[in-house]
Amino acid sequence: MTSAAMVTGSSDRVPYRTIITLCTVGATLMQALDQTIANVALPYMQGSLSATYDEITWVLTSYITAAAIMTAPVGWLASRFGRKYLFITCLIGFTITSMMCGAAQSLTQMVAFRVLQGVFGAALVPLSQSTMMDIYPVEQRGKAMAIWGVGVMVGPILGPTLGGYLTEMYNWRYVFYINLPFGILATLGLIFCMPRSFGNFGLRFDWIGFAVLSLAIGGLQMMLDRGQNQDWFSSTEVIAEAVIGGLGVYLFIVHMITAKKPFIPTILFKDRNFAAGLLLMFATGTILVSSSSLMAPWLQNLANYPVETAGLIMAPRGIGTMTAMLTGGRLSTRLDPRKLMAGGILALAWSMWEMTSWTPDVAQWTIVITIIVQGAGLGFVFLPLQVLAFATLPPQYRTDGASLFSLFRNIGAAVGVSVTSSMLAHNTQVLHESIGASVTPFNRALQDGGIISRMWNPAHAHGAAALDQLVNQQAQIIAYIDDYWLMIFTTLPSLLLLLLLRRPRLGANAPAEAHAAMD
């Protein structure tokens, strides 16, 4: 399963490179935004579509699951039909299904349209990444990945902020309608400017491999998305999804080992840089979305910031990411990319460590500085990782590799969000009970007869409610701190993976490095 060559000749003579770059980055940004932009609008959708809370979460689950399943076959589809035609088809389909989501009149329609949106949107990120690597020469690849990475990294960060603004100022439907102008412009640009690519119509599709991989991805993704709402393994649904996912993983591994031409080329995993890069991408994915998904409720529920102010406070995180990626794009060809990644990992760990000391009265400038450093850390990890992982990979496997990278990033994000949200809910309950055990009428703080004892008198309904609210707040503060410590212990071990990465030599030695990495 090899991807067809998109350009003939040298990549430094590609016409309309700037227009192609703008179109591919726009497509990437649209898909990345739609992963999180609908989160803020869920309560408004719930009322408009007459759905319960459990039902409305399928708006997110359906899209994420469909996109995860359809990410894996992108490499084969690009080889079979040609990258340009697949890219344009997916862009048109994504734009149309976005409009259908905005016009949905019932929950059934919304879920069905979100599934279709996920199917078409799955290919946009890997196709745009492989396109950017093809139209730029090796010495400019760091710059190319920096430009492309802005869409991937900033999209999930700005999604909740943009979604909240559109919902408040206009209507929740504009969360989807906003894709129309960008989709049209990107499609027209690719139609007229992207070099033609030719597909191999003689390729055969590995239906067994795709079926078992779909079982694995679908089952695990559904388990992670639905687990928190269904109380995890006390739910028959979650147990069934875990069994299906585990069975799919086992069957897929067996099929990969025994099949003559497996669904995903096994040669990808023989490249040490690429294999280590997949693990690093998974670890980065766990932090990328979960850190922002924790920050938004912390600002609104604990620090009592209005939703608009919370969005503005979170915006500098995206600025830090963009600055780091653009700076890293210039430095990645001059410095050892592994050093940039090590600095990024340490910056991430420091930001999480700083957040373990936060209380609701922390200064606003402290929050802003910390999340800027956090965003910069993500940027310095993400960009050099793209350069190193694909540096030794043969060009015909770039689309397959980009698909796997997107898949591992999405699965990492799902695992990170599920684990942190589950820990937050569980630890809040446990800590509430632990703290509440010491809050009795015999506590000296409630016996001094002053204003505190009268305001928090557990013998009266108002005092008991105020006391419970205070205990719950303290329990949440500690639960958030526990989540940040978990992120630290997830981030720091990634430093060991840097030892597996090799810095390839550019120029004439690059092909030799690529073949050496396969041995």
Coordinates of C-alpha atoms in Angstrom, one line a residue:
M1 CA 0.0 0.0 0.0
T2 CA 2.0 2.9 -1.3
S3 CA 0.9 6.4 -2.0
A4 CA 1.1 7.7 -5.5
A5 CA 3.7 10.4 -6.2
M6 CA 2.0 13.7 -6.2
V7 CA 4.6 15.8 -7.9
T8 CA 7.1 15.0 -10.6
G9 CA 10.5 16.4 -10.4
S10 CA 12.1 18.4 -7.5
S11 CA 9.8 19.6 -4.7
D12 CA 11.6 23.0 -4.9
R13 CA 9.9 23.7 -8.2
V14 CA 6.3 23.1 -7.3
P15 CA 4.1 25.8 -8.8
Y16 CA 1.5 27.6 -6.6
R17 CA 3.2 26.3 -3.5
T18 CA 1.8 29.2 -1.4
I19 CA -1.8 28.6 -2.4
I20 CA -1.5 24.9 -1.8
T21 CA 0.0 25.6 1.6
L22 CA -2.9 27.9 2.5
C23 CA -5.5 25.4 1.4
T24 CA -3.9 22.4 3.2
V25 CA -3.5 24.4 6.4
G26 CA -7.1 25.6 6.1
A27 CA -8.3 22.1 5.7
T28 CA -6.3 20.9 8.7
L29 CA -7.6 23.8 10.8
M30 CA -11.2 23.0 9.9
Q31 CA -10.9 19.4 10.9
A32 CA -8.9 20.1 14.1
L33 CA -11.5 22.8 15.2
D34 CA -14.4 20.4 14.8
Q35 CA -12.9 18.0 17.3
T36 CA -13.6 20.5 20.2
I37 CA -15.6 23.4 18.8
A38 CA -19.0 21.7 19.4
N39 CA -18.2 21.0 23.1
V40 CA -19.4 24.4 24.3
A41 CA -22.5 24.3 22.2
L42 CA -23.8 21.0 23.6
P43 CA -26.2 22.5 26.2
Y44 CA -27.8 24.6 23.5
M45 CA -28.1 21.7 21.2
Q46 CA -29.6 19.6 24.0
G47 CA -32.5 22.1 24.3
S48 CA -32.9 22.7 20.6
L49 CA -33.0 18.9 19.8
S50 CA -34.9 17.9 22.9
A51 CA -32.3 15.4 24.0
T52 CA -31.1 14.3 27.4
Y53 CA -27.5 14.8 28.6
D54 CA -26.6 11.2 27.9
E55 CA -28.1 11.4 24.4
I56 CA -26.5 14.7 23.4
T57 CA -23.0 13.3 24.1
W58 CA -23.4 11.1 21.1
V59 CA -22.9 14.3 19.0
L60 CA -19.2 14.1 20.1
T61 CA -18.8 10.4 20.3
S62 CA -20.2 9.7 16.8
Y63 CA -17.8 12.1 15.2
I64 CA -14.7 11.0 17.1
T65 CA -15.3 7.3 16.6
A66 CA -16.1 7.6 12.9
A67 CA -13.0 9.8 12.3
A68 CA -10.8 7.4 14.3
I69 CA -11.9 4.4 12.3
M70 CA -11.6 6.1 8.9
T71 CA -8.1 7.5 9.6
A72 CA -6.3 4.2 9.1
P73 CA -7.3 3.4 5.5
V74 CA -6.3 6.9 4.2
G75 CA -3.0 5.7 2.9
W76 CA -4.6 3.0 0.8
L77 CA -7.3 5.3 -0.5
A78 CA -4.7 7.8 -1.6
S79 CA -2.8 5.2 -3.4
R80 CA -5.9 3.7 -5.0
F81 CA -7.6 6.9 -6.2
G82 CA -4.8 9.5 -6.1
R83 CA -4.1 12.0 -3.4
K84 CA -5.5 15.0 -5.1
Y85 CA -8.9 13.5 -5.9
L86 CA -9.2 12.0 -2.5
F87 CA -8.3 15.3 -0.8
I88 CA -10.9 17.2 -2.9
T89 CA -13.6 14.7 -2.4
C90 CA -13.1 14.7 1.4
L91 CA -13.1 18.5 1.5
I92 CA -16.3 18.7 -0.4
G93 CA -17.9 16.0 1.7
F94 CA -16.7 17.6 5.0
T95 CA -18.1 21.0 4.0
I96 CA -21.5 19.6 2.9
T97 CA -21.9 17.4 6.0
S98 CA -21.0 20.4 8.2
M99 CA -23.9 22.3 6.7
M100 CA -26.1 19.3 7.2
C101 CA -25.1 19.2 10.9
G102 CA -26.0 22.9 11.2
A103 CA -29.4 22.3 9.7
A104 CA -30.2 19.1 11.7
Q105 CA -33.7 19.1 13.2
S106 CA -33.5 16.0 15.4
L107 CA -30.9 14.1 17.4
T108 CA -31.0 11.2 15.0
Q109 CA -30.2 13.5 12.1
M110 CA -27.4 15.2 14.0
V111 CA -25.7 11.9 15.0
A112 CA -26.0 10.6 11.5
F113 CA -24.6 13.7 9.9
R114 CA -21.8 13.8 12.5
V115 CA -20.8 10.3 11.5
L116 CA -20.6 11.3 7.9
Q117 CA -18.6 14.4 8.9
G118 CA -16.1 12.3 10.8
V119 CA -15.8 9.9 7.8
F120 CA -14.9 12.7 5.4
G121 CA -12.9 14.7 7.9
A122 CA -10.6 11.7 8.9
A123 CA -8.4 12.1 5.8
L124 CA -7.9 15.8 5.9
V125 CA -5.1 15.9 8.5
P126 CA -2.9 13.0 7.1
L127 CA -3.4 14.1 3.5
S128 CA -2.5 17.7 4.3
Q129 CA 0.6 16.6 6.2
S130 CA 1.9 14.3 3.4
T131 CA 1.1 17.0 0.8
M132 CA 3.2 19.6 2.8
M133 CA 6.1 17.2 3.0
D134 CA 6.0 16.6 -0.7
I135 CA 5.8 20.2 -1.9
Y136 CA 8.8 21.4 0.2
P137 CA 12.4 20.3 -0.1
V138 CA 14.1 18.5 2.8
E139 CA 16.0 21.6 4.0
Q140 CA 12.6 23.5 4.4
R141 CA 10.7 20.6 5.9
G142 CA 10.9 22.1 9.4
K143 CA 9.4 25.3 8.2
A144 CA 6.7 23.4 6.4
M145 CA 5.8 21.3 9.4
A146 CA 5.7 24.4 11.5
I147 CA 3.1 26.0 9.2
W148 CA 1.1 22.9 9.0
G149 CA 1.3 22.1 12.7
V150 CA -0.3 25.5 13.6
G151 CA -3.6 24.1 12.3
V152 CA -3.3 20.8 14.1
M153 CA -2.2 22.2 17.5
V154 CA -4.1 25.5 17.6
G155 CA -7.4 24.0 16.4
P156 CA -8.2 22.0 19.5
I157 CA -7.0 24.9 21.7
L158 CA -9.1 27.6 20.1
G159 CA -12.1 25.4 19.4
P160 CA -13.9 25.9 22.8
T161 CA -13.2 29.7 22.7
L162 CA -14.5 30.1 19.1
G163 CA -17.4 27.8 19.7
G164 CA -18.5 29.8 22.8
Y165 CA -18.3 33.1 20.9
L166 CA -20.3 31.8 18.0
T167 CA -22.9 30.3 20.2
E168 CA -23.3 33.4 22.4
M169 CA -23.3 35.9 19.6
Y170 CA -25.3 34.0 16.9
N171 CA -26.5 30.4 17.3
W172 CA -25.1 27.0 18.0
R173 CA -25.7 26.1 14.3
Y174 CA -23.0 28.6 13.3
V175 CA -20.4 26.3 14.9
F176 CA -20.9 24.2 11.8
Y177 CA -21.8 26.8 9.3
I178 CA -18.4 28.5 9.8
N179 CA -16.8 25.7 7.8
L180 CA -18.6 26.7 4.5
P181 CA -16.5 29.7 3.3
F182 CA -13.2 28.0 4.3
G183 CA -14.3 24.7 2.7
I184 CA -15.2 26.4 -0.6
L185 CA -11.9 28.4 -0.7
A186 CA -9.7 25.4 0.1
T187 CA -11.5 23.2 -2.4
L188 CA -11.2 25.7 -5.2
G189 CA -7.5 26.2 -4.4
L190 CA -6.8 22.5 -4.5
I191 CA -8.8 21.9 -7.7
F192 CA -6.8 24.6 -9.7
C193 CA -3.4 24.6 -8.0
M194 CA -2.6 21.1 -6.6
P195 CA -0.5 19.0 -9.0
R196 CA -2.4 16.0 -10.4
S197 CA -1.8 12.6 -8.8
F198 CA -2.4 9.2 -10.3
G199 CA -3.9 6.3 -8.5
N200 CA -3.2 2.6 -8.8
F201 CA -6.5 1.0 -9.6
G202 CA -5.0 -2.5 -9.3
L203 CA -4.5 -2.4 -5.6
R204 CA -6.5 -4.8 -3.5
F205 CA -8.1 -3.8 -0.2
D206 CA -7.4 -5.8 2.9
W207 CA -11.0 -6.1 4.2
I208 CA -10.2 -8.5 7.0
G209 CA -7.5 -6.1 8.4
F210 CA -9.8 -3.1 8.1
A211 CA -12.7 -5.0 9.7
V212 CA -10.7 -6.1 12.8
L213 CA -8.9 -2.7 13.1
S214 CA -12.3 -1.0 13.0
L215 CA -13.5 -3.3 15.8
A216 CA -10.4 -2.4 17.8
I217 CA -10.6 1.4 17.3
G218 CA -14.4 1.6 17.5
G219 CA -14.7 -0.5 20.7
L220 CA -11.8 1.2 22.5
Q221 CA -13.0 4.7 21.4
M222 CA -16.5 4.1 22.5
M223 CA -15.3 2.7 25.8
L224 CA -13.2 5.8 26.5
D225 CA -15.9 8.2 25.4
R226 CA -18.8 6.6 27.2
G227 CA -17.0 5.2 30.2
Q228 CA -17.3 8.2 32.5
N229 CA -21.1 8.8 31.8
Q230 CA -21.8 5.0 32.2
D231 CA -19.8 4.5 35.5
W232 CA -17.2 2.5 33.6
F233 CA -17.1 -1.3 34.2
S234 CA -20.3 -1.3 36.3
S235 CA -22.1 -0.8 32.9
T236 CA -22.8 -3.7 30.6
E237 CA -22.3 -1.4 27.6
V238 CA -18.8 -0.4 28.6
I239 CA -17.8 -4.0 29.3
A240 CA -19.1 -5.0 25.9
E241 CA -17.2 -2.2 24.2
A242 CA -14.0 -3.2 26.1
V243 CA -14.3 -6.8 25.0
I244 CA -14.9 -5.9 21.4
G245 CA -12.0 -3.5 21.4
G246 CA -9.6 -6.0 23.0
L247 CA -10.7 -8.7 20.6
G248 CA -10.2 -6.4 17.7
V249 CA -6.6 -5.5 18.9
Y250 CA -5.7 -9.2 19.2
L251 CA -7.1 -10.2 15.8
F252 CA -5.4 -7.2 14.1
I253 CA -2.0 -8.1 15.6
V254 CA -2.4 -11.8 14.5
H255 CA -3.5 -10.6 11.0
M256 CA -0.5 -8.2 10.8
I257 CA 1.9 -11.1 11.5
T258 CA 0.4 -13.7 9.3
A259 CA -1.0 -11.8 6.3
K260 CA 1.1 -11.5 3.1
K261 CA 0.0 -7.9 2.4
P262 CA -1.5 -6.5 5.7
F263 CA -3.7 -3.5 5.9
I264 CA -0.9 -1.3 7.3
P265 CA 2.6 -2.0 5.9
T266 CA 4.8 -3.6 8.5
I267 CA 7.8 -1.8 7.1
L268 CA 6.6 1.3 8.9
F269 CA 7.3 -0.2 12.3
K270 CA 10.8 -1.2 11.3
D271 CA 11.8 2.4 11.1
R272 CA 13.1 3.2 14.6
N273 CA 12.5 6.9 14.3
F274 CA 8.9 6.4 13.2
A275 CA 8.1 3.7 15.7
A276 CA 9.5 5.8 18.6
G277 CA 7.7 8.9 17.1
L278 CA 4.3 7.1 17.3
L279 CA 4.8 6.5 21.1
L280 CA 5.8 10.1 21.6
M281 CA 2.8 11.3 19.6
F282 CA 0.5 9.2 21.8
A283 CA 2.0 10.8 24.9
T284 CA 1.7 14.3 23.4
G285 CA -1.9 13.6 22.5
T286 CA -2.8 12.7 26.1
I287 CA -1.7 16.2 27.2
L288 CA -2.9 18.2 24.2
V289 CA -6.6 18.0 24.7
S290 CA -6.9 16.9 28.4
S291 CA -5.0 19.9 29.6
S292 CA -7.4 22.4 27.9
S293 CA -10.4 20.3 28.8
L294 CA -9.4 20.6 32.5
M295 CA -8.5 24.3 32.3
A296 CA -11.9 25.5 31.0
P297 CA -14.0 24.1 33.9
W298 CA -11.3 25.1 36.4
L299 CA -11.6 28.7 35.3
Q300 CA -15.4 28.8 35.2
N301 CA -16.3 26.6 38.2
L302 CA -13.5 27.2 40.7
A303 CA -12.1 30.6 39.8
N304 CA -15.6 31.9 38.9
Y305 CA -14.5 33.6 35.6
P306 CA -17.3 34.3 33.1
V307 CA -17.2 32.1 30.0
E308 CA -16.0 35.0 27.8
T309 CA -13.1 35.9 30.2
A310 CA -12.2 32.2 30.6
G311 CA -11.9 31.9 26.8
L312 CA -9.6 35.0 26.6
I313 CA -7.4 33.7 29.4
M314 CA -7.0 30.4 27.5
A315 CA -6.2 32.1 24.2
P316 CA -2.5 32.8 25.0
R317 CA -1.9 29.0 25.1
G318 CA -2.4 29.0 21.4
I319 CA -0.1 32.0 21.0
G320 CA 2.6 30.1 22.9
T321 CA 2.1 27.1 20.6
M322 CA 2.2 29.1 17.4
T323 CA 5.4 31.0 18.5
A324 CA 7.2 27.8 19.5
M325 CA 6.3 26.1 16.3
L326 CA 7.4 28.9 14.1
T327 CA 10.6 29.4 16.1
G328 CA 11.2 25.6 16.2
G329 CA 10.7 25.5 12.4
R330 CA 13.8 27.7 11.9
L331 CA 15.8 26.0 14.6
S332 CA 15.1 22.3 13.7
T333 CA 17.5 22.4 10.8
R334 CA 20.3 24.2 12.8
L335 CA 20.0 22.4 16.2
D336 CA 19.5 18.8 17.2
P337 CA 15.7 18.4 17.1
R338 CA 16.0 16.1 20.1
K339 CA 17.2 18.9 22.2
L340 CA 14.2 21.0 21.3
M341 CA 11.9 18.2 22.2
A342 CA 13.6 17.7 25.5
G343 CA 13.2 21.4 26.3
G344 CA 9.5 21.2 25.3
I345 CA 8.9 18.1 27.5
L346 CA 10.6 19.9 30.5
A347 CA 8.5 23.0 29.8
L348 CA 5.3 20.9 29.8
A349 CA 6.3 19.3 33.1
W350 CA 7.2 22.6 34.7
S351 CA 3.8 24.1 33.7
M352 CA 2.0 21.1 35.2
W353 CA 4.1 21.4 38.4
E354 CA 3.2 25.1 38.7
M355 CA -0.5 24.3 38.3
T356 CA -0.3 21.9 41.3
S357 CA 0.0 24.9 43.6
W358 CA -3.0 26.8 42.1
T359 CA -6.0 27.8 44.2
P360 CA -9.0 29.8 42.9
D361 CA -7.4 33.1 44.1
V362 CA -4.2 32.6 41.9
A363 CA -3.2 35.8 40.1
Q364 CA -4.5 36.0 36.5
W365 CA -1.0 36.9 35.1
T366 CA 0.3 33.7 36.7
I367 CA -2.3 31.7 34.9
V368 CA -1.5 33.4 31.6
I369 CA 2.3 32.9 31.9
T370 CA 1.9 29.2 32.8
I371 CA -0.4 28.3 29.9
I372 CA 1.9 30.2 27.5
V373 CA 4.8 28.1 28.7
Q374 CA 2.6 25.0 28.4
G375 CA 1.6 25.9 24.8
A376 CA 5.2 26.6 23.9
G377 CA 6.2 23.2 25.3
L378 CA 3.6 21.4 23.1
G379 CA 4.9 23.3 20.1
F380 CA 8.5 22.4 20.7
V381 CA 7.6 18.8 21.1
F382 CA 5.2 18.5 18.2
L383 CA 7.2 20.1 15.5
P384 CA 10.6 18.4 15.8
L385 CA 8.8 15.1 16.3
Q386 CA 7.2 15.4 12.8
V387 CA 10.6 16.2 11.3
L388 CA 12.4 13.3 13.0
A389 CA 9.8 10.7 12.6
F390 CA 9.4 11.2 8.8
A391 CA 13.0 12.0 8.0
T392 CA 14.0 8.4 7.5
L393 CA 10.7 7.2 6.1
P394 CA 10.6 6.5 2.3
P395 CA 8.4 9.0 0.5
Q396 CA 5.9 6.4 -0.7
Y397 CA 4.9 5.6 2.9
R398 CA 4.4 9.2 4.0
T399 CA 0.6 9.1 3.7
D400 CA 0.4 5.8 5.6
G401 CA 2.7 7.2 8.2
A402 CA 0.7 10.4 8.5
S403 CA -2.5 8.4 9.0
L404 CA -0.9 6.4 11.8
F405 CA 0.3 9.6 13.4
S406 CA -3.2 11.1 13.4
L407 CA -4.6 7.9 14.7
F408 CA -2.2 7.7 17.6
R409 CA -2.7 11.4 18.4
N410 CA -6.5 11.0 18.5
I411 CA -6.4 7.8 20.6
G412 CA -3.9 9.5 23.0
A413 CA -6.3 12.5 23.3
A414 CA -9.2 10.1 24.0
V415 CA -7.3 8.3 26.7
G416 CA -6.0 11.5 28.2
V417 CA -9.5 13.1 28.4
S418 CA -11.1 9.9 29.7
V419 CA -8.5 9.2 32.4
T420 CA -8.3 12.8 33.7
S421 CA -12.1 13.4 33.8
S422 CA -12.7 10.0 35.4
M423 CA -10.0 10.7 38.1
L424 CA -11.4 14.2 38.7
A425 CA -14.9 12.9 39.3
H426 CA -13.8 10.0 41.4
N427 CA -11.3 11.9 43.5
T428 CA -13.7 14.7 44.1
Q429 CA -16.2 12.3 45.6
V430 CA -13.6 10.5 47.7
L431 CA -12.1 13.8 49.0
H432 CA -15.5 15.3 49.7
E433 CA -16.3 12.3 51.9
S434 CA -12.8 12.5 53.5
I435 CA -13.0 16.3 54.2
G436 CA -16.6 16.1 55.2
A437 CA -15.9 13.5 57.9
S438 CA -14.1 16.2 59.9
V439 CA -16.9 18.7 59.6
T440 CA -19.1 18.0 62.6
P441 CA -20.9 20.2 65.2
F442 CA -18.0 19.3 67.5
N443 CA -15.4 21.0 65.3
R444 CA -13.9 23.9 67.2
A445 CA -14.2 26.2 64.1
L446 CA -18.0 25.8 64.3
Q447 CA -18.2 26.3 68.1
D448 CA -16.7 29.7 68.6
G449 CA -20.1 31.4 68.3
G450 CA -18.8 34.0 65.8
I451 CA -19.9 34.7 62.2
I452 CA -18.2 31.6 60.8
S453 CA -20.1 29.2 63.1
R454 CA -23.4 31.0 62.3
M455 CA -22.8 31.1 58.5
W456 CA -21.8 27.5 58.4
N457 CA -24.0 26.1 61.0
P458 CA -24.8 22.5 59.9
A459 CA -28.0 22.5 62.0
H460 CA -29.7 24.9 59.5
A461 CA -30.4 24.2 55.9
H462 CA -28.7 27.3 54.6
G463 CA -25.6 26.7 56.7
A464 CA -25.4 23.1 55.7
A465 CA -25.7 24.0 52.0
A466 CA -22.9 26.6 52.3
L467 CA -20.7 24.2 54.2
D468 CA -21.3 21.5 51.6
Q469 CA -20.4 23.9 48.8
L470 CA -17.1 24.8 50.6
V471 CA -16.2 21.2 51.2
N472 CA -16.9 20.4 47.5
Q473 CA -14.8 23.3 46.4
Q474 CA -11.8 22.1 48.5
A475 CA -12.3 18.6 47.2
Q476 CA -12.2 19.8 43.6
I477 CA -9.1 21.8 44.1
I478 CA -7.2 18.8 45.4
A479 CA -8.7 16.6 42.7
Y480 CA -7.4 19.0 40.0
I481 CA -4.0 18.9 41.6
D482 CA -4.0 15.1 41.5
D483 CA -4.7 15.3 37.7
Y484 CA -1.8 17.7 37.2
W485 CA 0.5 15.3 39.0
L486 CA -0.7 12.5 36.8
M487 CA 0.2 14.6 33.7
I488 CA 3.7 15.2 35.1
F489 CA 4.3 11.5 35.5
T490 CA 2.9 10.9 32.0
T491 CA 5.1 13.6 30.4
L492 CA 8.5 13.0 32.0
P493 CA 9.0 9.3 30.9
S494 CA 8.8 10.6 27.3
L495 CA 12.4 11.9 27.7
L496 CA 13.5 8.2 27.6
L497 CA 12.0 7.8 24.1
L498 CA 14.3 10.5 22.8
L499 CA 17.2 8.1 23.3
L500 CA 15.7 5.9 20.5
L501 CA 15.5 8.8 18.0
R502 CA 18.4 9.4 15.6
R503 CA 19.1 12.7 13.9
P504 CA 19.3 11.9 10.2
R505 CA 21.9 13.5 7.9
L506 CA 20.5 15.7 5.2
G507 CA 21.5 15.8 1.6
A508 CA 23.1 13.0 -0.2
N509 CA 23.2 10.7 2.9
A510 CA 19.5 10.9 3.5
P511 CA 18.5 7.9 1.4
A512 CA 21.2 5.8 3.1
E513 CA 19.8 6.8 6.4
A514 CA 16.3 5.8 5.3
H515 CA 17.4 2.4 4.3
A516 CA 19.5 1.9 7.4
A517 CA 16.5 2.7 9.6
M518 CA 14.6 -0.2 7.9
D519 CA 17.2 -2.7 8.7

